[in-house]
Amino acid sequence: AVQTDTPAIAYLLAVSKTHNRVYVILLNNSSTKSVFHATLRPEKLVRGCEIKSVKDLCCGKEQQGNDYAIPGFGLEVLALELSTK
């Protein structure tokens, strides 16, 4: 459901079927800042859905694009609003 181009990035996923939402927690396991690209594919978890919007819960803003920067040993929390096809 999540692919990154940096091996230092791990992730956790949670699905809220009642709110049509997937939460993604991106974790930087390195002591240095990681700048990376992530591909989010919630349809691997919730059949027949697509991403309507992505909100960065750490700063409360809409996430634009798939590029991220996380400080050393930091994290990023995303809420993916889903719609059904």
mmCIF file of C-alpha atoms in Angstrom, residues 2 13-14 17 21 46 48 63 78:
data_model
loop_
_atom_site.group_PDB
_atom_site.id
_atom_site.type_symbol
_atom_site.label_atom_id
_atom_site.label_comp_id
_atom_site.label_asym_id
_atom_site.label_seq_id
_atom_site.Cartn_x
_atom_site.Cartn_y
_atom_site.Cartn_z
ATOM 1 C CA VAL A 2 3.022 2.317 0.489
ATOM 2 C CA LEU A 13 -1.246 1.850 8.344
ATOM 3 C CA ALA A 14 -4.695 2.061 9.919
ATOM 4 C CA LYS A 17 -13.996 1.945 7.227
ATOM 5 C CA ARG A 21 -10.128 7.016 5.575
ATOM 6 C CA VAL A 46 -9.769 -0.982 0.603
ATOM 7 C CA GLY A 48 -12.576 -0.161 -5.196
ATOM 8 C CA GLN A 63 -0.498 17.434 1.144
ATOM 9 C CA LEU A 78 -1.217 11.452 6.838
#
